[in-house]
PDB file of C-alpha atoms in Angstrom:
ATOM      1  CA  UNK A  18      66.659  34.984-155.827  1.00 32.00           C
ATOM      2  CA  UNK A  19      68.159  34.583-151.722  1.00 32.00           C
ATOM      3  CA  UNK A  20      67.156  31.658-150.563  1.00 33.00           C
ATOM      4  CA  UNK A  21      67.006  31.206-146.762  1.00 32.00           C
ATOM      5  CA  UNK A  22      66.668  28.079-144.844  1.00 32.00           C
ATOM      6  CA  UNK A  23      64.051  27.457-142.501  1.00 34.00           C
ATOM      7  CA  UNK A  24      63.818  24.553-139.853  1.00 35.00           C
ATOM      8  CA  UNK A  25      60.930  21.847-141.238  1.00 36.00           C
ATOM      9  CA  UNK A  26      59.121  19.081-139.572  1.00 38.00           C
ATOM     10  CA  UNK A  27      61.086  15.496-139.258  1.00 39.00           C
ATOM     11  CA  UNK A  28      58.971  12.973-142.298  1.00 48.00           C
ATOM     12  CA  UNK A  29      59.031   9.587-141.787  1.00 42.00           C
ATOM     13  CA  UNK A  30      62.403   8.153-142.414  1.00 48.00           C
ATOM     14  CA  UNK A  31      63.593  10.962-140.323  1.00 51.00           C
ATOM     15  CA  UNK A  32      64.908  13.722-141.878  1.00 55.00           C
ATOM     16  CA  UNK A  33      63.596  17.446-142.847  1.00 59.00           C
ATOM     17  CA  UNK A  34      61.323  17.557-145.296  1.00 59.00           C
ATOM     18  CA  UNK A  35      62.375  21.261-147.775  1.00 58.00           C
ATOM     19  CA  UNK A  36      61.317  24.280-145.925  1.00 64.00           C
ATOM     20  CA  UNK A  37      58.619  26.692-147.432  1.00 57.00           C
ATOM     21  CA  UNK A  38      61.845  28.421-148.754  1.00 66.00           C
ATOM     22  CA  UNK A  39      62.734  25.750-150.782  1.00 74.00           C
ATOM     23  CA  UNK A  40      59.367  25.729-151.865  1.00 73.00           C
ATOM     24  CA  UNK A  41      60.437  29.145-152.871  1.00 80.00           C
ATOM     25  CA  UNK A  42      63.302  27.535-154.949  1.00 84.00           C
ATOM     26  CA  UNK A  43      61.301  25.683-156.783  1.00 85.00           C
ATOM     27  CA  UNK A  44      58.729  28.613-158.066  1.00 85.00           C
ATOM     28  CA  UNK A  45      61.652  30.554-158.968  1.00 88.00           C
ATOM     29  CA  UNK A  46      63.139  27.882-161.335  1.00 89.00           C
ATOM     30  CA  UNK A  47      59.976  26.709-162.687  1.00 87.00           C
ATOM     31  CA  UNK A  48      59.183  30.480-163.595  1.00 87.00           C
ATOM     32  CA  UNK A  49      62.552  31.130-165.204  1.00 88.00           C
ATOM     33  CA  UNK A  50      61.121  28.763-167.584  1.00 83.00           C
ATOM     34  CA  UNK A  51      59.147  31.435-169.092  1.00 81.00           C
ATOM     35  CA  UNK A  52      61.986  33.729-170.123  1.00 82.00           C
ATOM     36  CA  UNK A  53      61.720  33.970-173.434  1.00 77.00           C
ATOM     37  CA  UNK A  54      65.857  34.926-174.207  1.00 75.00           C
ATOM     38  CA  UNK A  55      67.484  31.561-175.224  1.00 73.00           C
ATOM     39  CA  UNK A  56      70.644  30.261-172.492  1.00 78.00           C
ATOM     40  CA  UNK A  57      69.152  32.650-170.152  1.00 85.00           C
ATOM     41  CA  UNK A  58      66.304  30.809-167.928  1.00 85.00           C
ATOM     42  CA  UNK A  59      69.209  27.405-167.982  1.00 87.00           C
ATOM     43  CA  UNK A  60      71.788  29.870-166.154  1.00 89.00           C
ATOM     44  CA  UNK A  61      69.056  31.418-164.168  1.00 92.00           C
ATOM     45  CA  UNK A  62      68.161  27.673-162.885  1.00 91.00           C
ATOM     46  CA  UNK A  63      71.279  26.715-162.213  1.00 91.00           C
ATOM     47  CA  UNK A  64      71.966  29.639-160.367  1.00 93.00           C
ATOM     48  CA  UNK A  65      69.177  29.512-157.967  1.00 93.00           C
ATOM     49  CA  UNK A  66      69.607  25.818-157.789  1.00 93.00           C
ATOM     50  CA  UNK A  67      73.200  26.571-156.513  1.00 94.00           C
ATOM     51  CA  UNK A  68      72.257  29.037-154.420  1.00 92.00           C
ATOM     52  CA  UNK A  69      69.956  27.006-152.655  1.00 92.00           C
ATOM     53  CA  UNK A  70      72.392  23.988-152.356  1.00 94.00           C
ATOM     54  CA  UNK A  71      75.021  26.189-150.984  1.00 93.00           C
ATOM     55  CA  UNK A  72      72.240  27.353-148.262  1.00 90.00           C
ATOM     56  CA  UNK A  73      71.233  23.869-147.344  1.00 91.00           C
ATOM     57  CA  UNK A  74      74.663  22.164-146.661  1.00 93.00           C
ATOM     58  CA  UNK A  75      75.660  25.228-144.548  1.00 91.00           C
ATOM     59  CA  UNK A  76      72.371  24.925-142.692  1.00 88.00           C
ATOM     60  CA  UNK A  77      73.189  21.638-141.758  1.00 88.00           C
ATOM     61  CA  UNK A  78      76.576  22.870-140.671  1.00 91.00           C
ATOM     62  CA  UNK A  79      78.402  21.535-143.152  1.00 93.00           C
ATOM     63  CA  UNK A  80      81.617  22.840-145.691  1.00 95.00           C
ATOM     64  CA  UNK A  81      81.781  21.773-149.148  1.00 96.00           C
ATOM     65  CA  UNK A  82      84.197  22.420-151.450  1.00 96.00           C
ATOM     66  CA  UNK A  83      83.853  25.107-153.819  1.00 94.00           C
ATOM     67  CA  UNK A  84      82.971  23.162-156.845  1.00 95.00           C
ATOM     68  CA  UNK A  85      80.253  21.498-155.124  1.00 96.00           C
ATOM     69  CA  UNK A  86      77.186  23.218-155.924  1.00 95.00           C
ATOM     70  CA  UNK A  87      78.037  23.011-159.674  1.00 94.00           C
ATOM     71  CA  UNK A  88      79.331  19.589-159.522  1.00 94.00           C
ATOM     72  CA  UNK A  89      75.095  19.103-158.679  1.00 94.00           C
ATOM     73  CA  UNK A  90      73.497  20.899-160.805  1.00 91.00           C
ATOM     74  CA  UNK A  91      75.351  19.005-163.483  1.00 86.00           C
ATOM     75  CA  UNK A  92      73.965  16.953-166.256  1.00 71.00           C
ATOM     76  CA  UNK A  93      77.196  14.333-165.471  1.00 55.00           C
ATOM     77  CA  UNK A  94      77.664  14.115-169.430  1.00 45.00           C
ATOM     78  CA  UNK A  95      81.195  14.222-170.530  1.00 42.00           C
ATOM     79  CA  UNK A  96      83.188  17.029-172.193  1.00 39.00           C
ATOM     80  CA  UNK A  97      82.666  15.910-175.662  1.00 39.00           C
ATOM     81  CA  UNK A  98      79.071  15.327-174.618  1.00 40.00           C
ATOM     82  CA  UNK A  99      78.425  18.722-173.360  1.00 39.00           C
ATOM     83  CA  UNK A 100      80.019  20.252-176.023  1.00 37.00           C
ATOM     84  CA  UNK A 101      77.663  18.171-178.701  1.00 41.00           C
ATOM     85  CA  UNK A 102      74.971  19.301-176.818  1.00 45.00           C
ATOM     86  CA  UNK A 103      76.430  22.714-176.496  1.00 42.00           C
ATOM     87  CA  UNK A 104      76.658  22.797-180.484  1.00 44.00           C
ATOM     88  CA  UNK A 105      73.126  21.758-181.049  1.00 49.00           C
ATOM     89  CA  UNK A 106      71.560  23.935-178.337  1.00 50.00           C
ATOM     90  CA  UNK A 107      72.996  27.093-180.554  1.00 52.00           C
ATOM     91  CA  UNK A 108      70.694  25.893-182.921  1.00 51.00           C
ATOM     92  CA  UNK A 109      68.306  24.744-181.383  1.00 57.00           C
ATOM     93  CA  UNK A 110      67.263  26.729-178.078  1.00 61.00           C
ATOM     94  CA  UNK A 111      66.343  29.615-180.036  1.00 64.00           C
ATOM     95  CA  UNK A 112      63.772  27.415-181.787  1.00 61.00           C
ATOM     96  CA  UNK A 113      62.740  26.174-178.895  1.00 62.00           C
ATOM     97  CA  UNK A 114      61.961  29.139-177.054  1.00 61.00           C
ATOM     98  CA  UNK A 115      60.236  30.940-179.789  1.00 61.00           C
ATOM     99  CA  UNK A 116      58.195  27.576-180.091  1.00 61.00           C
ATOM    100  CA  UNK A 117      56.921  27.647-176.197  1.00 58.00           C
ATOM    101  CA  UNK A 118      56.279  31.205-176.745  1.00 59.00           C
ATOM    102  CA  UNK A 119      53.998  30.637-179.208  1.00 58.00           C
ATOM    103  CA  UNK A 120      52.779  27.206-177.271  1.00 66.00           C
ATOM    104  CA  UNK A 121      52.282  28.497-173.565  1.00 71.00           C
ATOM    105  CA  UNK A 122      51.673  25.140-172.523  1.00 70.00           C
ATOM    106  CA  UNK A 123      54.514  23.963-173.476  1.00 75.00           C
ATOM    107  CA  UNK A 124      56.466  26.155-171.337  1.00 77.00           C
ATOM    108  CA  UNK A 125      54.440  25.608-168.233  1.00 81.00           C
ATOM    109  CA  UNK A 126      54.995  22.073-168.652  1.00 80.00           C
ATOM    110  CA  UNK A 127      58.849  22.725-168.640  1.00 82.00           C
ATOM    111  CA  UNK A 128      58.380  24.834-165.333  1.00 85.00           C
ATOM    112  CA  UNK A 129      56.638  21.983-163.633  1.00 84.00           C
ATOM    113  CA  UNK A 130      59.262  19.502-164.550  1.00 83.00           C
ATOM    114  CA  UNK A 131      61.914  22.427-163.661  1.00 86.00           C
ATOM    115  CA  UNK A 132      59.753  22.781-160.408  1.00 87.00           C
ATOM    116  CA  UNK A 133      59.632  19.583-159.220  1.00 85.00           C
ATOM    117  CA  UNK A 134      63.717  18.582-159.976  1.00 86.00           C
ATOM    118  CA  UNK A 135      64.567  21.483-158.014  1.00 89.00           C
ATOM    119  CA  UNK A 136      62.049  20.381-155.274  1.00 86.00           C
ATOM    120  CA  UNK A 137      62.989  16.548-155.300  1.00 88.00           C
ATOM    121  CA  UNK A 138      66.864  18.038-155.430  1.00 91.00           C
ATOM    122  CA  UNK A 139      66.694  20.013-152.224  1.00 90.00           C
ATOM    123  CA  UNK A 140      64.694  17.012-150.379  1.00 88.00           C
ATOM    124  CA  UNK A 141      67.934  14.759-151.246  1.00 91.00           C
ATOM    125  CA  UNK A 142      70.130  16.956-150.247  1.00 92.00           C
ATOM    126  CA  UNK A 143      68.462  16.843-146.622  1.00 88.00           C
ATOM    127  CA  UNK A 144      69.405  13.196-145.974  1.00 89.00           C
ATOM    128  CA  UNK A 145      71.775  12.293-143.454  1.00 87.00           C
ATOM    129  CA  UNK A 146      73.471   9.674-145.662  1.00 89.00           C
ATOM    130  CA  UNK A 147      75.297  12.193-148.250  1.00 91.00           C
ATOM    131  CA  UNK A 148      77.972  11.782-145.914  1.00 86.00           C
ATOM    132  CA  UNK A 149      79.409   8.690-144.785  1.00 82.00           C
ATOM    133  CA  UNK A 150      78.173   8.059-141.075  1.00 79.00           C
ATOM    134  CA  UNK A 151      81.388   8.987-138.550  1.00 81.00           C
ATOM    135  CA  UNK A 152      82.783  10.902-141.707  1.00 84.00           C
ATOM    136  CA  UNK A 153      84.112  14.374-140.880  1.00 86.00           C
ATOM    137  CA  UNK A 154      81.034  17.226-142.084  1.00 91.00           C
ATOM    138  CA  UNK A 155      82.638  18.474-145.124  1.00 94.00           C
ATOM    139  CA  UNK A 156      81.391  17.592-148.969  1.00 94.00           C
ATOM    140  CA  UNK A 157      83.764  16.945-151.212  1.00 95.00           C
ATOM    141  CA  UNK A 158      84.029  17.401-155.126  1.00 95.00           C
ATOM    142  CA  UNK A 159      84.379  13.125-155.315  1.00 95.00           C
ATOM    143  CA  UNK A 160      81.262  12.730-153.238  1.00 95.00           C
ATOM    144  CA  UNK A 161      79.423  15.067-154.926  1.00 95.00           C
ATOM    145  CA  UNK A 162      80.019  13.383-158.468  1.00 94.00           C
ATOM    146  CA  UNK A 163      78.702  10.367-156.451  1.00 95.00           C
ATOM    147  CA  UNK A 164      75.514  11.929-155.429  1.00 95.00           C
ATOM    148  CA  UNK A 165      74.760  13.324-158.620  1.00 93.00           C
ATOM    149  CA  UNK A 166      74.679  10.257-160.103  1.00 92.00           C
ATOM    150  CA  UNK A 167      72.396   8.894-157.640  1.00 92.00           C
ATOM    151  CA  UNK A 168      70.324  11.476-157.583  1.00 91.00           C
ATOM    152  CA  UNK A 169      69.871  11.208-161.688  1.00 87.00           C
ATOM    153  CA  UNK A 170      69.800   7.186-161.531  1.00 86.00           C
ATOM    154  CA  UNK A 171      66.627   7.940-158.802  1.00 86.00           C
ATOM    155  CA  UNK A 172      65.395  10.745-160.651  1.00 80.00           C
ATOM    156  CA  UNK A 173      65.147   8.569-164.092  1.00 75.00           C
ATOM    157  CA  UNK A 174      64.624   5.175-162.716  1.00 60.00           C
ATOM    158  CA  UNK A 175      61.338   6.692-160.272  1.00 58.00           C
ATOM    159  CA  UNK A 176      57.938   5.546-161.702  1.00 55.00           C
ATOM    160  CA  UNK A 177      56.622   9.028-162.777  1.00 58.00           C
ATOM    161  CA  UNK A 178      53.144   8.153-163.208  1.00 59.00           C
ATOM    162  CA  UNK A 179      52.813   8.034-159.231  1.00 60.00           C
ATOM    163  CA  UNK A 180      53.304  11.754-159.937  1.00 68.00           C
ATOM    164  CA  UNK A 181      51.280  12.630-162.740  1.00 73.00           C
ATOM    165  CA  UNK A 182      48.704  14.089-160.272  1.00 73.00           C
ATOM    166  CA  UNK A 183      51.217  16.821-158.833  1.00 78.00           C
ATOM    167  CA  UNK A 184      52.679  17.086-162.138  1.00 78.00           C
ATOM    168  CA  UNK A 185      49.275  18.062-163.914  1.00 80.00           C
ATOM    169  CA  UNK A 186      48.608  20.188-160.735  1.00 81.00           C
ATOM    170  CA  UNK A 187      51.720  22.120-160.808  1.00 83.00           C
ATOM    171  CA  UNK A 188      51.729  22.780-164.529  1.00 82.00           C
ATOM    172  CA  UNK A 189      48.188  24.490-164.039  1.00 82.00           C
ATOM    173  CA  UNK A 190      49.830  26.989-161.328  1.00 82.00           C
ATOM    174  CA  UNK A 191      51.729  27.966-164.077  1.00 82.00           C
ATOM    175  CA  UNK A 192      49.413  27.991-166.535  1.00 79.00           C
ATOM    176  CA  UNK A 193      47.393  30.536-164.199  1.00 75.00           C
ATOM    177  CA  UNK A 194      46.912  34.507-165.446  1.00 64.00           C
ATOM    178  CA  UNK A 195      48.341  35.131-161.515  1.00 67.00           C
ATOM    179  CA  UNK A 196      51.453  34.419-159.913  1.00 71.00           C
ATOM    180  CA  UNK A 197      51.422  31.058-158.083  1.00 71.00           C
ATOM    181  CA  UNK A 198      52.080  31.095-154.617  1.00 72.00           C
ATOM    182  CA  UNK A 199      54.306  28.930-152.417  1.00 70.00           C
ATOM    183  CA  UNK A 200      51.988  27.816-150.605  1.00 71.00           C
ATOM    184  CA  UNK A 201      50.396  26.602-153.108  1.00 77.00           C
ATOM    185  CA  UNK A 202      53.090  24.862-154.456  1.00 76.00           C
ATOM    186  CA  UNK A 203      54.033  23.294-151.471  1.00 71.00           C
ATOM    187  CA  UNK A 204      50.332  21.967-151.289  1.00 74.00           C
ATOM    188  CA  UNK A 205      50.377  20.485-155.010  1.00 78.00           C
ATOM    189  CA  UNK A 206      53.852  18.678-154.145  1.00 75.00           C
ATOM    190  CA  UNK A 207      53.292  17.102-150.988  1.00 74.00           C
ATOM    191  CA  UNK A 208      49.760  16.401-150.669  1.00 76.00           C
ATOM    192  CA  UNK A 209      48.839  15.539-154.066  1.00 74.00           C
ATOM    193  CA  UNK A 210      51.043  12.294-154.955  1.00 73.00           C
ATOM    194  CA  UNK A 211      52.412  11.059-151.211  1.00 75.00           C
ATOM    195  CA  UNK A 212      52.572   8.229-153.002  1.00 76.00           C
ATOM    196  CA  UNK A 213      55.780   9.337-155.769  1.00 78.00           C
ATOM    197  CA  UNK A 214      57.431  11.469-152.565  1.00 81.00           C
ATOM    198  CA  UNK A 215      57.700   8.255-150.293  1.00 82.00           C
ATOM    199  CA  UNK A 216      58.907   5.834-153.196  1.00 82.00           C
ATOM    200  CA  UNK A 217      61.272   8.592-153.833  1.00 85.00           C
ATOM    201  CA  UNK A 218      62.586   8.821-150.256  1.00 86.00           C
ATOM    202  CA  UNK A 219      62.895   4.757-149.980  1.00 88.00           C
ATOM    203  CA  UNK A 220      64.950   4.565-153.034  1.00 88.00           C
ATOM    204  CA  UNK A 221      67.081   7.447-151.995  1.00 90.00           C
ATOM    205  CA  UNK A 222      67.549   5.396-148.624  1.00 89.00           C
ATOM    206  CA  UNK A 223      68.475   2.117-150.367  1.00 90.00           C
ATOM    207  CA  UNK A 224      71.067   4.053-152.123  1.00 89.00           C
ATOM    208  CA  UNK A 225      72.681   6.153-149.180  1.00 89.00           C
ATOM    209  CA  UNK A 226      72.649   3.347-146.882  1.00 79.00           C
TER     210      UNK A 226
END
């Protein structure tokens, strides 16, 4: 999926908020969700994830090092992690998939979780503070490991219940016969818990500060 960055309105703390495109981003990764060959929809996520990271930071005129995109789209676990994992997703992801097939709720749970992340990812990415103020405008593979972790620690540490309404709302898009629209999801997102998208902005703040 291209991915092309559009200029948003400033939101409070003064910043863009993701562009419909983004929006875009995030149907696309939710939906990959639903493909039912194991290891496939994860590199299809990542992908557009990167894709859309790499079109963000140049938007904001900005170089990054090469790494960069993949540095966030990371889980952060170690090698010998990631290789555990690696060895249990062989047996397990095939399980897995043939179990949301079966359960289609299932998977359009997993595409509003994949949804929002991607959403939440590209609206963190559009802070000023990912690089140092008077720093030159270039990313580097050491910041990025930085703001990774922040953006997990935020991610996990972020009272999801203030979201459960946008959650439940964006599962159901997904749950639909027809193809959600941006639109719509950009609706859901945005309108339906303000509450979990400003907490999430003020502890992003704290953070990059």
């Amino acid at each position: 999926m291209l991915i092309v960055w559009m200029d948003a309105p400033s939101n409070p703390q003064g910043y863009p908020k993701p562009s419909i495109r983004v929006h875009g981003a995030s149907l696309g990764t939710g939906a990959s969700e639903f493909i039912p060959v194991p290891f496939l929809d994860e590199w299809m996520i990542k992908k557009q994830r990167r894709a859309m990271i790499g079109m963000i930071l140049s938007s904001r005129g900005m170089t990054f090092d090469k790494d960069v995109p993949v540095i966030l789209t990371s889980s952060g676990r170690t090698l010998i992690g990631r290789l555990g994992s690696m060895s249990r997703g062989l047996i397990l992801k095939p399980l897995k998939k043939l179990f949301r097939t079966v359960f289609f709720w299932l998977a359009a749970r997993s595409a509003a979780r994949t949804a929002m992340v991607t959403y939440f990812l590209a609206r963190f990415l559009q802070h000023p503070g990912i690089v140092p103020a008077g720093a030159a405008p270039h990313l580097t593979e050491e910041r990025a490991r930085f703001l990774g972790q922040v953006f997990r620690e935020v991610s996990e540490g972020i009272d999801i219940r203030a979201a459960k309404g946008a959650f439940v709302q964006v599962m159901n898009l997904f749950k639909r016969d027809e193809a959600a629209s941006v639109a719509e999801l950009s609706k859901v997102i945005e309108k339906s818990s303000p509450g979990f998208v400003a907490e999430f902005d003020m502890m992003i703040e704290a953070r990059l500060s």
